[in-house]
Every structure is written in structure tokens, then in C-alpha cells.
Short mmCIF file of C-alpha atoms in Angstrom, two decimals:
data_model
loop_
_atom_site.label_atom_id
_atom_site.label_comp_id
_atom_site.label_asym_id
_atom_site.label_seq_id
_atom_site.Cartn_x
_atom_site.Cartn_y
_atom_site.Cartn_z
CA UNK A 30 -68.20 -8.71 -87.19
CA UNK A 31 -68.28 -7.27 -90.84
CA UNK A 32 -66.68 -4.45 -90.36
CA UNK A 33 -63.04 -3.57 -91.65
CA UNK A 34 -61.01 -1.68 -88.62
CA UNK A 35 -57.76 -2.07 -87.42
CA UNK A 36 -55.90 -2.23 -83.60
CA UNK A 37 -53.53 -0.82 -81.98
CA UNK A 38 -51.61 -0.43 -78.85
CA UNK A 39 -52.93 -1.91 -75.09
CA UNK A 40 -53.78 0.74 -73.00
CA UNK A 41 -56.37 0.04 -70.13
CA UNK A 42 -58.80 1.99 -71.83
CA UNK A 43 -60.66 2.74 -76.02
CA UNK A 44 -60.53 4.83 -78.06
CA UNK A 45 -62.88 4.36 -81.01
CA UNK A 46 -61.45 6.70 -84.16
CA UNK A 47 -65.15 7.23 -86.39
CA UNK A 48 -62.64 8.69 -89.99
CA UNK A 49 -65.17 11.53 -92.13
CA UNK A 50 -67.10 11.15 -95.22
CA UNK A 51 -65.22 10.22 -98.49
CA UNK A 52 -62.93 9.06 -95.90
CA UNK A 53 -61.68 6.03 -94.20
CA UNK A 54 -59.19 4.61 -91.67
CA UNK A 55 -56.38 5.89 -93.34
CA UNK A 56 -57.14 9.90 -91.90
CA UNK A 57 -55.52 8.55 -88.70
CA UNK A 58 -52.46 7.17 -90.13
CA UNK A 59 -50.13 10.29 -88.32
CA UNK A 60 -51.92 10.59 -85.02
CA UNK A 61 -52.44 7.07 -84.08
CA UNK A 62 -48.71 6.44 -82.73
CA UNK A 63 -49.27 8.44 -80.26
CA UNK A 64 -52.56 7.56 -79.57
CA UNK A 65 -51.36 4.17 -79.16
CA UNK A 66 -48.29 4.72 -76.76
CA UNK A 67 -51.28 4.85 -74.23
CA UNK A 68 -53.90 3.67 -75.50
CA UNK A 69 -55.75 0.40 -77.43
CA UNK A 70 -57.21 2.27 -80.00
CA UNK A 71 -59.71 0.93 -82.78
CA UNK A 72 -60.06 2.19 -85.25
CA UNK A 73 -62.58 0.74 -88.54
CA UNK A 74 -63.20 2.27 -91.85
CA UNK A 75 -67.23 2.49 -91.47
CA UNK A 76 -69.90 1.00 -93.89
CA UNK A 77 -69.14 1.25 -97.67
CA UNK A 78 -65.71 3.34 -96.69
CA UNK A 79 -62.51 1.89 -96.76
CA UNK A 80 -62.30 -2.00 -96.49
CA UNK A 81 -66.31 -2.30 -95.32
CA UNK A 82 -68.77 -4.08 -96.82
CA UNK A 83 -71.27 -2.04 -98.99
CA UNK A 84 -74.87 -1.29 -97.58
CA UNK A 85 -77.66 -3.02 -98.59
CA UNK A 86 -79.91 -1.46 -97.18
CA UNK A 87 -80.15 2.33 -95.28
CA UNK A 88 -77.17 3.02 -92.94
CA UNK A 89 -77.41 2.84 -89.21
CA UNK A 90 -74.18 4.79 -87.80
CA UNK A 91 -75.13 4.51 -84.26
CA UNK A 92 -75.71 0.92 -84.52
CA UNK A 93 -72.49 0.32 -86.66
CA UNK A 94 -70.96 1.83 -83.70
CA UNK A 95 -72.27 0.30 -81.13
CA UNK A 96 -71.76 -3.39 -82.99
CA UNK A 97 -68.08 -2.25 -82.93
CA UNK A 98 -68.14 -1.62 -78.92
CA UNK A 99 -69.72 -5.41 -78.43
CA UNK A 100 -67.42 -7.06 -80.22
CA UNK A 101 -64.93 -5.81 -78.07
CA UNK A 102 -66.55 -6.41 -75.13
CA UNK A 103 -66.22 -2.87 -73.88
CA UNK A 104 -68.62 -1.10 -71.55
CA UNK A 105 -67.74 2.54 -72.21
CA UNK A 106 -65.06 4.04 -74.69
CA UNK A 107 -62.97 6.81 -75.77
CA UNK A 108 -64.95 8.82 -79.27
CA UNK A 109 -63.10 10.31 -81.09
CA UNK A 110 -64.84 11.53 -85.14
CA UNK A 111 -63.14 13.96 -87.59
CA UNK A 112 -65.99 15.18 -89.85
CA UNK A 113 -69.17 12.39 -90.14
CA UNK A 114 -67.39 10.56 -87.56
CA UNK A 115 -68.09 13.47 -85.77
CA UNK A 116 -71.30 13.54 -86.79
CA UNK A 117 -71.80 9.71 -85.51
CA UNK A 118 -69.88 10.28 -82.50
CA UNK A 119 -72.61 13.28 -80.90
CA UNK A 120 -75.72 11.03 -81.86
CA UNK A 121 -74.32 8.22 -80.12
CA UNK A 122 -73.50 9.61 -77.38
CA UNK A 123 -76.75 11.09 -77.08
CA UNK A 124 -78.77 7.54 -77.55
CA UNK A 125 -75.94 4.92 -75.24
CA UNK A 126 -74.94 7.94 -72.75
CA UNK A 127 -73.28 5.18 -70.23
CA UNK A 128 -71.00 3.93 -73.47
CA UNK A 129 -69.22 6.91 -73.73
CA UNK A 130 -66.25 8.49 -71.50
CA UNK A 131 -65.72 11.60 -73.09
CA UNK A 132 -65.93 13.04 -76.78
CA UNK A 133 -63.40 14.11 -78.77
CA UNK A 134 -64.58 16.09 -81.97
CA UNK A 135 -63.05 17.42 -84.94
CA UNK A 136 -64.41 19.62 -87.27
CA UNK A 137 -67.76 17.86 -87.23
CA UNK A 138 -71.24 18.60 -87.97
CA UNK A 139 -74.43 17.09 -86.05
CA UNK A 140 -77.92 15.71 -86.97
CA UNK A 141 -79.77 18.53 -87.67
CA UNK A 142 -77.80 21.32 -88.63
CA UNK A 143 -77.64 22.66 -92.42
CA UNK A 144 -75.11 23.41 -94.48
CA UNK A 145 -74.79 26.74 -96.16
CA UNK A 146 -76.02 27.47 -99.36
CA UNK A 147 -73.07 27.04 -101.83
CA UNK A 148 -71.38 24.43 -99.11
CA UNK A 149 -74.78 22.18 -100.96
CA UNK A 150 -74.65 23.38 -104.09
CA UNK A 151 -70.45 22.49 -103.95
CA UNK A 152 -72.49 18.94 -103.19
CA UNK A 153 -75.18 18.50 -105.55
CA UNK A 154 -72.42 19.09 -108.28
CA UNK A 155 -70.65 16.63 -107.25
CA UNK A 156 -73.38 14.47 -107.81
CA UNK A 157 -74.32 15.80 -110.54
CA UNK A 158 -70.73 14.52 -112.40
CA UNK A 159 -71.69 10.38 -111.23
CA UNK A 160 -70.81 8.40 -112.50
CA UNK A 161 -67.43 10.30 -113.89
CA UNK A 162 -65.24 8.94 -110.62
CA UNK A 163 -61.97 11.26 -111.34
CA UNK A 164 -64.68 14.63 -111.89
CA UNK A 165 -66.34 14.12 -108.87
CA UNK A 166 -63.22 13.32 -106.77
CA UNK A 167 -62.02 16.57 -108.52
CA UNK A 168 -65.49 18.60 -107.69
CA UNK A 169 -65.29 17.32 -104.09
CA UNK A 170 -62.10 18.80 -103.07
CA UNK A 171 -62.99 22.32 -104.96
CA UNK A 172 -64.28 23.10 -101.95
CA UNK A 173 -62.32 26.44 -99.65
CA UNK A 174 -62.02 23.94 -96.42
CA UNK A 175 -59.41 22.18 -98.06
CA UNK A 176 -57.17 24.83 -99.63
CA UNK A 177 -54.20 23.97 -96.62
CA UNK A 178 -54.29 20.79 -97.16
CA UNK A 179 -54.01 21.27 -101.43
CA UNK A 180 -50.56 23.08 -100.53
CA UNK A 181 -49.08 20.03 -98.60
CA UNK A 182 -48.17 16.48 -99.45
CA UNK A 183 -50.92 15.07 -97.99
CA UNK A 184 -52.68 15.68 -101.06
CA UNK A 185 -52.21 13.01 -102.38
CA UNK A 186 -53.57 10.57 -99.66
CA UNK A 187 -56.24 12.64 -99.59
CA UNK A 188 -57.23 12.24 -103.64
CA UNK A 189 -56.75 8.19 -102.64
CA UNK A 190 -59.17 8.14 -100.32
CA UNK A 191 -61.94 10.59 -102.20
CA UNK A 192 -61.54 8.97 -105.32
CA UNK A 193 -61.01 5.15 -103.47
CA UNK A 194 -64.15 5.73 -101.41
CA UNK A 195 -66.23 7.50 -104.01
CA UNK A 196 -65.63 4.62 -106.21
CA UNK A 197 -66.95 2.58 -103.30
CA UNK A 198 -70.49 4.37 -103.89
CA UNK A 199 -71.89 2.99 -106.66
CA UNK A 200 -71.29 -0.79 -105.14
CA UNK A 201 -73.82 1.03 -102.63
CA UNK A 202 -77.87 -0.30 -102.43
CA UNK A 203 -78.92 1.78 -100.30
CA UNK A 204 -77.44 5.73 -99.80
CA UNK A 205 -80.41 6.38 -97.39
CA UNK A 206 -78.89 6.73 -93.99
CA UNK A 207 -81.50 6.43 -90.36
CA UNK A 208 -80.38 8.54 -87.11
CA UNK A 209 -82.53 9.15 -83.87
CA UNK A 210 -84.41 11.78 -83.45
CA UNK A 211 -85.17 14.26 -82.20
CA UNK A 212 -81.79 15.79 -84.36
CA UNK A 213 -78.59 15.94 -82.08
CA UNK A 214 -78.73 20.03 -82.54
CA UNK A 215 -81.41 20.63 -80.46
CA UNK A 216 -80.65 18.47 -77.35
CA UNK A 217 -76.91 19.32 -77.11
CA UNK A 218 -77.43 19.96 -73.84
CA UNK A 219 -78.13 16.72 -73.16
CA UNK A 220 -74.46 15.72 -73.56
CA UNK A 221 -73.16 14.17 -70.68
CA UNK A 222 -69.59 13.27 -71.98
CA UNK A 223 -66.68 14.80 -71.38
CA UNK A 224 -66.62 16.99 -74.58
CA UNK A 225 -63.60 18.45 -76.94
CA UNK A 226 -64.20 20.24 -80.31
CA UNK A 227 -61.62 21.34 -82.40
CA UNK A 228 -61.62 23.10 -85.55
CA UNK A 229 -59.41 24.92 -87.66
CA UNK A 230 -59.41 28.96 -88.09
CA UNK A 231 -59.32 28.26 -91.77
CA UNK A 232 -62.49 25.01 -92.17
CA UNK A 233 -65.82 26.21 -93.61
CA UNK A 234 -66.68 29.20 -91.77
CA UNK A 235 -70.03 27.59 -91.81
CA UNK A 236 -68.95 25.36 -88.73
CA UNK A 237 -68.40 28.51 -86.44
CA UNK A 238 -71.44 28.75 -84.97
CA UNK A 239 -72.12 25.82 -84.21
CA UNK A 240 -68.52 25.24 -82.95
CA UNK A 241 -69.20 28.28 -80.75
CA UNK A 242 -72.68 26.05 -79.71
CA UNK A 243 -70.02 23.30 -78.40
CA UNK A 244 -67.99 25.64 -76.91
CA UNK A 245 -70.85 27.14 -74.77
CA UNK A 246 -71.61 23.99 -73.03
CA UNK A 247 -71.25 23.09 -70.19
CA UNK A 248 -68.95 20.07 -70.23
CA UNK A 249 -67.19 21.18 -73.18
CA UNK A 250 -64.48 23.25 -74.45
CA UNK A 251 -63.60 24.48 -78.16
CA UNK A 252 -60.20 24.58 -79.52
CA UNK A 253 -59.51 26.59 -82.91
CA UNK A 254 -56.27 24.67 -84.42
CA UNK A 255 -54.37 28.17 -86.24
CA UNK A 256 -53.51 27.76 -89.81
CA UNK A 257 -55.75 24.48 -90.07
CA UNK A 258 -58.79 23.54 -93.26
CA UNK A 259 -61.79 20.36 -92.46
CA UNK A 260 -58.48 18.15 -92.96
CA UNK A 261 -56.61 18.90 -89.50
CA UNK A 262 -55.60 14.92 -89.03
CA UNK A 263 -53.61 14.72 -91.70
CA UNK A 264 -52.05 18.45 -91.88
CA UNK A 265 -51.60 19.47 -88.17
CA UNK A 266 -51.97 15.80 -86.80
CA UNK A 267 -48.90 16.78 -83.91
CA UNK A 268 -51.54 20.05 -83.06
CA UNK A 269 -54.58 17.43 -82.62
CA UNK A 270 -53.12 14.79 -80.91
CA UNK A 271 -51.46 17.42 -78.41
CA UNK A 272 -54.85 18.73 -77.67
CA UNK A 273 -56.60 15.16 -77.00
CA UNK A 274 -54.08 13.30 -75.14
CA UNK A 275 -54.02 16.20 -72.65
CA UNK A 276 -57.74 16.21 -72.37
CA UNK A 277 -58.04 12.13 -72.36
CA UNK A 278 -55.88 12.07 -69.66
CA UNK A 279 -57.69 14.95 -67.42
#
């Protein structure tokens, strides 16, 4: 396997952690110790992020996750995904339902979801600032959903992750990605794995209807994390972990 990973703990069950866009496995550093007390925990850098190699062709994150499970001989895993990591986890669970025990999703979107126009406009501003990595990093953080983390000591880590992974983007031979069809937003009712969806009350409000949609699924529950923005894995790691552990242990 060519993806960079870390493994912690020795439990009978395995949690696989999938980080968000612009981030890498460092986003889990405050949660891993408690998760690893009861489970084997595998955190890996997605292709082109952290210390993993850049894509040389359109990335297939679903097959990358399958490669991770196969590499460790895992028939099933507990998937915990933040942001696009949650999006990957959902599509993986729809494609390979027999490989997923439970899903814990944190502030994620799903394929087929459309960003609000102002969010899309901000993303385009980031791209327009290329190749100025510092400017692109500053613009990436210019979203209301980062207001909480910007007022905490974790801002330095968030800034460093985004700056590092923005710089890595220029190494990519392809910035396209391959996703299963039809998109997940049309198939959420097919999710077989018990699902937990967590989101901060101060995150992007265009994600809130999607959160409510998950809350209506018969096999899912929705939990709001008070006073948290999009980076709740760093600003509210105890609350997130306190929510995940009882769910996994049920």
C-alpha cells in the first residue's frame, strides 16, 4: 500500500479514520488516544494529502479505502469520516455494504450535494489565487464555518495543514476524481450500516438540511455539537469522542 498511515491500539474491532479536504491525519490527534484505548485505530493520509503520494490519474477514493481495508486484512471496519472523508465513507458504504460495521460522519457532505452559491464562489476565489499558496490558505479560512477554530490555539495547526496540503496540490498530475453513480444523495435510504451524523451548530448552514436528512433515516441519528464550527474534531474532540464511543459500543 502506498498511502501513509498510522496505527494505534490493539482492540478486536478496527476504526478507520478519514480526514477532510485540505487536512490530513493530524486532524485526529486529539481523538486517537481515547479511541485507541478500546479499538485498533488506523488513520491514513488520503491520496495527495499529508505524506501520501499525489494522484497520477483521476483519484478513486472509494477504491483507495478498499485498498486500506484489504491491506490490513479487514473484512469489516468502523468508519469515521470528517467532511469529504465522511463523503468517501458514505459512498464506500453504499458500494461495499458488507465491509462496513458502522458509520460515524462528522460535518460531511455527500456526492450529488450542491454547495450554496456563496460557498462555491469562495472556492473559486481560492483557485483564482493560485499559485500563491499563502493567499490560497488565507482565503480557504475565510469562511464563517472556521470562525470558532480561528479563535483557538488550534488555528496554527489548521493553518499549517491547509498550507501544506494546498502546496501538495501543485504536485497532482490530475485533480479529477471518480465517484460511484448514481450519487449518494439519491441513495441515502439504501445505507445499511447504522449511522451517526454529527455537525456543529456554527458550521455552514447550507449543510444543515443534509444533516436533517440523515436524521430522518431509519438507521441513523443526528447529533448537534453546540458552539462548534466545521473543525469540531480539533475544537471539540472530547464532545465528538463522547458521542462516537457509545454509538460504536451499542
